[in-house]
Amino acid sequence: MGKRTGSDTIRYALKDKPVITSLVANGDLDALLKTSSTIAFVLVGDIFSIERTVAKIQEAGKLAFVHFDLIAGIGKDQMGVRFLAHKIGADGLVTTRSNIILTAKQHHLLTIQRLFAFDSVSIDNGIKVIKGTQPDAIEVLPGMVVPRIVDRITMKLDLPIIAGGLITELTDVETALKCGAIGISTSTQQLWQWQDGNE
């Protein structure tokens, strides 16, 4: 049997619990910790709070992915990635930036690259970049476009797809998963609770 890849780890984590809880307000942390999610995205915080947030998420048995571009006070460079990996102890990071993905892989972080699907040009350019960086997964935003473009992406990239952004209704979740996404990320707590009810 071959060595387990980062993509395998993410696929396995989302296999039975496809809703990724996204933390966008510090006041929602306690609610997030009580959910049955296996992966949490941290989109809020700063250099002083992020270590505690990550530790609490991990203590709750979840993989903690920090959105590298959104955390205040961490340099958006190689040293910032090193700090996140070795001082903060995050499991992975989310970013739009290809150089950060490459550096994160060197520090053995799981990597999710965001792809904004604004139009055909942005999709094609994003696919070219991702071919070079080979992250462990792709988060496509806004999530509601995933059903229309998933085939276009999977024809060129053999990477798991997560639908993110503007996922607020159960039908959004069901549609994304039905069309081939392995998970969805959302800050909508009703969807966190829906997943908890499916144990």
Short mmCIF file of N, CA, C and O in Angstrom, two decimals, residues 66-138:
data_model
loop_
_atom_site.label_atom_id
_atom_site.label_comp_id
_atom_site.label_asym_id
_atom_site.label_seq_id
_atom_site.Cartn_x
_atom_site.Cartn_y
_atom_site.Cartn_z
N VAL A 66 -5.69 27.08 9.14
CA VAL A 66 -5.68 28.53 9.30
C VAL A 66 -5.68 29.19 7.93
O VAL A 66 -4.88 28.83 7.06
N HIS A 67 -6.60 30.16 7.75
CA HIS A 67 -6.58 30.92 6.49
C HIS A 67 -5.43 31.92 6.60
O HIS A 67 -5.55 32.97 7.24
N PHE A 68 -4.33 31.59 5.97
CA PHE A 68 -3.08 32.32 6.12
C PHE A 68 -3.20 33.79 5.73
O PHE A 68 -2.57 34.65 6.34
N ASP A 69 -4.02 34.09 4.75
CA ASP A 69 -4.13 35.47 4.24
C ASP A 69 -4.90 36.40 5.17
O ASP A 69 -4.85 37.61 5.00
N LEU A 70 -5.63 35.84 6.14
CA LEU A 70 -6.55 36.64 6.95
C LEU A 70 -6.13 36.85 8.40
O LEU A 70 -6.79 37.61 9.11
N ILE A 71 -5.06 36.20 8.85
CA ILE A 71 -4.66 36.32 10.24
C ILE A 71 -3.72 37.52 10.41
O ILE A 71 -2.65 37.58 9.81
N ALA A 72 -4.13 38.48 11.23
CA ALA A 72 -3.37 39.72 11.41
C ALA A 72 -2.08 39.46 12.19
O ALA A 72 -2.05 38.67 13.12
N GLY A 73 -1.03 40.14 11.76
CA GLY A 73 0.23 40.11 12.50
C GLY A 73 1.21 39.03 12.09
O GLY A 73 2.35 39.02 12.54
N ILE A 74 0.77 38.09 11.25
CA ILE A 74 1.68 37.05 10.75
C ILE A 74 2.17 37.51 9.38
O ILE A 74 1.38 37.80 8.48
N GLY A 75 3.48 37.58 9.22
CA GLY A 75 4.04 38.00 7.94
C GLY A 75 3.59 37.10 6.82
O GLY A 75 3.57 35.87 6.97
N LYS A 76 3.19 37.67 5.72
CA LYS A 76 2.69 36.88 4.58
C LYS A 76 3.85 36.41 3.71
O LYS A 76 3.95 36.71 2.52
N ASP A 77 4.75 35.66 4.35
CA ASP A 77 5.97 35.20 3.67
C ASP A 77 6.38 33.85 4.23
O ASP A 77 5.64 33.23 5.00
N GLN A 78 7.56 33.39 3.84
CA GLN A 78 8.02 32.07 4.26
C GLN A 78 8.15 31.95 5.78
O GLN A 78 7.85 30.90 6.35
N MET A 79 8.59 33.01 6.43
CA MET A 79 8.72 32.97 7.88
C MET A 79 7.35 32.89 8.56
O MET A 79 7.21 32.26 9.62
N GLY A 80 6.36 33.51 7.95
CA GLY A 80 5.00 33.40 8.48
C GLY A 80 4.50 31.97 8.43
O GLY A 80 3.85 31.48 9.37
N VAL A 81 4.79 31.27 7.34
CA VAL A 81 4.40 29.86 7.21
C VAL A 81 5.14 29.03 8.25
O VAL A 81 4.55 28.16 8.91
N ARG A 82 6.41 29.28 8.39
CA ARG A 82 7.21 28.55 9.39
C ARG A 82 6.65 28.76 10.79
O ARG A 82 6.55 27.82 11.59
N PHE A 83 6.28 29.98 11.11
CA PHE A 83 5.69 30.32 12.41
C PHE A 83 4.39 29.53 12.62
O PHE A 83 4.16 28.95 13.68
N LEU A 84 3.56 29.48 11.59
CA LEU A 84 2.28 28.78 11.68
C LEU A 84 2.49 27.28 11.89
O LEU A 84 1.77 26.65 12.66
N ALA A 85 3.49 26.73 11.21
CA ALA A 85 3.74 25.29 11.30
C ALA A 85 4.38 24.90 12.62
O ALA A 85 3.96 23.93 13.26
N HIS A 86 5.40 25.63 13.04
CA HIS A 86 6.23 25.17 14.15
C HIS A 86 5.92 25.84 15.49
O HIS A 86 6.12 25.22 16.54
N LYS A 87 5.44 27.05 15.48
CA LYS A 87 5.08 27.72 16.73
C LYS A 87 3.60 27.53 17.06
O LYS A 87 3.25 27.20 18.19
N ILE A 88 2.74 27.71 16.06
CA ILE A 88 1.31 27.58 16.28
C ILE A 88 0.88 26.12 16.25
O ILE A 88 -0.01 25.70 16.97
N GLY A 89 1.51 25.32 15.41
CA GLY A 89 1.17 23.89 15.33
C GLY A 89 -0.10 23.59 14.56
O GLY A 89 -0.77 22.59 14.82
N ALA A 90 -0.44 24.45 13.60
CA ALA A 90 -1.64 24.20 12.77
C ALA A 90 -1.45 22.93 11.97
O ALA A 90 -0.34 22.50 11.66
N ASP A 91 -2.57 22.30 11.63
CA ASP A 91 -2.53 21.10 10.78
C ASP A 91 -2.37 21.46 9.32
O ASP A 91 -1.76 20.72 8.55
N GLY A 92 -2.92 22.61 8.94
CA GLY A 92 -2.86 23.00 7.54
C GLY A 92 -3.19 24.46 7.37
O GLY A 92 -3.48 25.17 8.34
N LEU A 93 -3.10 24.91 6.12
CA LEU A 93 -3.47 26.29 5.84
C LEU A 93 -4.27 26.38 4.56
O LEU A 93 -4.23 25.49 3.71
N VAL A 94 -5.01 27.47 4.49
CA VAL A 94 -5.80 27.82 3.30
C VAL A 94 -5.25 29.14 2.80
O VAL A 94 -4.97 30.05 3.59
N THR A 95 -5.05 29.26 1.48
CA THR A 95 -4.54 30.50 0.92
C THR A 95 -4.88 30.58 -0.56
O THR A 95 -5.17 29.56 -1.19
N THR A 96 -4.82 31.78 -1.09
CA THR A 96 -4.96 31.98 -2.53
C THR A 96 -3.60 32.00 -3.21
O THR A 96 -3.52 31.97 -4.43
N ARG A 97 -2.54 32.05 -2.42
CA ARG A 97 -1.20 32.35 -2.96
C ARG A 97 -0.36 31.10 -3.21
O ARG A 97 -0.11 30.31 -2.30
N SER A 98 0.08 30.95 -4.45
CA SER A 98 0.80 29.75 -4.84
C SER A 98 2.14 29.60 -4.12
O SER A 98 2.53 28.49 -3.75
N ASN A 99 2.85 30.72 -3.90
CA ASN A 99 4.15 30.60 -3.22
C ASN A 99 3.98 30.12 -1.78
O ASN A 99 4.84 29.40 -1.24
N ILE A 100 2.87 30.48 -1.15
CA ILE A 100 2.61 30.04 0.23
C ILE A 100 2.30 28.55 0.26
O ILE A 100 2.73 27.83 1.17
N ILE A 101 1.57 28.06 -0.75
CA ILE A 101 1.29 26.62 -0.83
C ILE A 101 2.60 25.84 -0.92
O ILE A 101 2.81 24.86 -0.19
N LEU A 102 3.50 26.27 -1.78
CA LEU A 102 4.77 25.57 -1.96
C LEU A 102 5.59 25.57 -0.68
O LEU A 102 6.19 24.56 -0.30
N THR A 103 5.63 26.71 0.02
CA THR A 103 6.37 26.78 1.28
C THR A 103 5.72 25.92 2.35
O THR A 103 6.41 25.22 3.11
N ALA A 104 4.40 25.94 2.42
CA ALA A 104 3.68 25.14 3.42
C ALA A 104 3.97 23.65 3.26
O ALA A 104 4.12 22.93 4.25
N LYS A 105 4.07 23.20 2.03
CA LYS A 105 4.37 21.79 1.78
C LYS A 105 5.75 21.42 2.31
O LYS A 105 5.97 20.32 2.83
N GLN A 106 6.69 22.36 2.20
CA GLN A 106 8.04 22.12 2.73
C GLN A 106 8.03 21.95 4.25
O GLN A 106 8.88 21.28 4.82
N HIS A 107 7.04 22.57 4.90
CA HIS A 107 6.93 22.48 6.36
C HIS A 107 5.87 21.46 6.79
O HIS A 107 5.44 21.46 7.95
N HIS A 108 5.50 20.59 5.86
CA HIS A 108 4.62 19.45 6.13
C HIS A 108 3.23 19.85 6.64
O HIS A 108 2.62 19.13 7.43
N LEU A 109 2.75 20.99 6.18
CA LEU A 109 1.37 21.39 6.45
C LEU A 109 0.46 20.87 5.35
O LEU A 109 0.86 20.79 4.19
N LEU A 110 -0.76 20.51 5.71
CA LEU A 110 -1.77 20.21 4.71
C LEU A 110 -2.13 21.52 4.02
O LEU A 110 -2.16 22.57 4.66
N THR A 111 -2.43 21.46 2.73
CA THR A 111 -2.63 22.70 1.97
C THR A 111 -3.92 22.68 1.18
O THR A 111 -4.24 21.70 0.49
N ILE A 112 -4.65 23.80 1.28
CA ILE A 112 -5.86 23.99 0.48
C ILE A 112 -5.72 25.33 -0.24
O ILE A 112 -5.54 26.36 0.41
N GLN A 113 -5.77 25.28 -1.56
CA GLN A 113 -5.65 26.51 -2.34
C GLN A 113 -7.03 26.98 -2.77
O GLN A 113 -7.83 26.21 -3.31
N ARG A 114 -7.31 28.25 -2.53
CA ARG A 114 -8.59 28.83 -2.91
C ARG A 114 -8.58 29.23 -4.39
O ARG A 114 -7.62 29.83 -4.86
N LEU A 115 -9.66 28.89 -5.07
CA LEU A 115 -9.84 29.25 -6.47
C LEU A 115 -11.12 30.06 -6.59
O LEU A 115 -12.22 29.55 -6.32
N PHE A 116 -10.98 31.34 -6.94
CA PHE A 116 -12.16 32.18 -7.14
C PHE A 116 -12.64 32.04 -8.58
O PHE A 116 -11.91 32.38 -9.51
N ALA A 117 -13.87 31.56 -8.72
CA ALA A 117 -14.42 31.30 -10.05
C ALA A 117 -15.28 32.48 -10.49
O ALA A 117 -16.51 32.40 -10.56
N PHE A 118 -14.63 33.60 -10.79
CA PHE A 118 -15.35 34.79 -11.22
C PHE A 118 -15.85 34.66 -12.66
O PHE A 118 -16.93 35.10 -13.00
N ASP A 119 -15.00 34.07 -13.51
CA ASP A 119 -15.32 33.93 -14.92
C ASP A 119 -14.40 32.87 -15.52
O ASP A 119 -13.58 32.29 -14.81
N SER A 120 -14.54 32.63 -16.82
CA SER A 120 -13.74 31.58 -17.47
C SER A 120 -12.25 31.84 -17.38
O SER A 120 -11.45 30.92 -17.19
N VAL A 121 -11.85 33.11 -17.49
CA VAL A 121 -10.43 33.44 -17.42
C VAL A 121 -9.86 33.13 -16.04
O VAL A 121 -8.78 32.53 -15.91
N SER A 122 -10.58 33.50 -14.99
CA SER A 122 -10.09 33.25 -13.64
C SER A 122 -10.01 31.75 -13.35
O SER A 122 -9.09 31.29 -12.68
N ILE A 123 -10.96 31.00 -13.87
CA ILE A 123 -10.94 29.54 -13.68
C ILE A 123 -9.74 28.93 -14.39
O ILE A 123 -8.97 28.15 -13.81
N ASP A 124 -9.54 29.29 -15.66
CA ASP A 124 -8.43 28.72 -16.43
C ASP A 124 -7.08 29.12 -15.84
O ASP A 124 -6.17 28.28 -15.75
N ASN A 125 -6.93 30.37 -15.43
CA ASN A 125 -5.68 30.82 -14.81
C ASN A 125 -5.44 30.10 -13.49
O ASN A 125 -4.32 29.70 -13.17
N GLY A 126 -6.51 29.94 -12.72
CA GLY A 126 -6.39 29.24 -11.44
C GLY A 126 -5.96 27.80 -11.62
O GLY A 126 -5.12 27.29 -10.88
N ILE A 127 -6.53 27.13 -12.62
CA ILE A 127 -6.16 25.74 -12.89
C ILE A 127 -4.68 25.64 -13.26
O ILE A 127 -3.96 24.74 -12.80
N LYS A 128 -4.19 26.58 -14.06
CA LYS A 128 -2.76 26.57 -14.44
C LYS A 128 -1.86 26.70 -13.21
O LYS A 128 -0.87 26.00 -13.07
N VAL A 129 -2.22 27.63 -12.34
CA VAL A 129 -1.43 27.84 -11.12
C VAL A 129 -1.45 26.59 -10.24
O VAL A 129 -0.42 26.14 -9.73
N ILE A 130 -2.62 26.03 -10.07
CA ILE A 130 -2.78 24.87 -9.18
C ILE A 130 -2.05 23.65 -9.73
O ILE A 130 -1.53 22.83 -8.97
N LYS A 131 -1.98 23.54 -11.05
CA LYS A 131 -1.19 22.44 -11.64
C LYS A 131 0.26 22.51 -11.17
O LYS A 131 0.92 21.49 -10.98
N GLY A 132 0.77 23.73 -10.99
CA GLY A 132 2.15 23.91 -10.56
C GLY A 132 2.36 23.72 -9.08
O GLY A 132 3.40 23.22 -8.65
N THR A 133 1.37 24.08 -8.28
CA THR A 133 1.54 24.00 -6.82
C THR A 133 1.13 22.66 -6.24
O THR A 133 1.67 22.23 -5.23
N GLN A 134 0.14 22.00 -6.87
CA GLN A 134 -0.36 20.71 -6.41
C GLN A 134 -0.70 20.72 -4.90
O GLN A 134 -0.11 19.98 -4.11
N PRO A 135 -1.65 21.55 -4.50
CA PRO A 135 -2.10 21.52 -3.11
C PRO A 135 -2.81 20.20 -2.82
O PRO A 135 -3.06 19.40 -3.73
N ASP A 136 -3.15 19.98 -1.56
CA ASP A 136 -3.84 18.74 -1.20
C ASP A 136 -5.32 18.78 -1.56
O ASP A 136 -5.95 17.73 -1.73
N ALA A 137 -5.88 19.98 -1.68
CA ALA A 137 -7.27 20.14 -2.08
C ALA A 137 -7.46 21.56 -2.60
O ALA A 137 -6.61 22.43 -2.40
N ILE A 138 -8.60 21.77 -3.27
CA ILE A 138 -8.96 23.08 -3.80
C ILE A 138 -10.27 23.51 -3.16
O ILE A 138 -11.21 22.70 -3.08
#
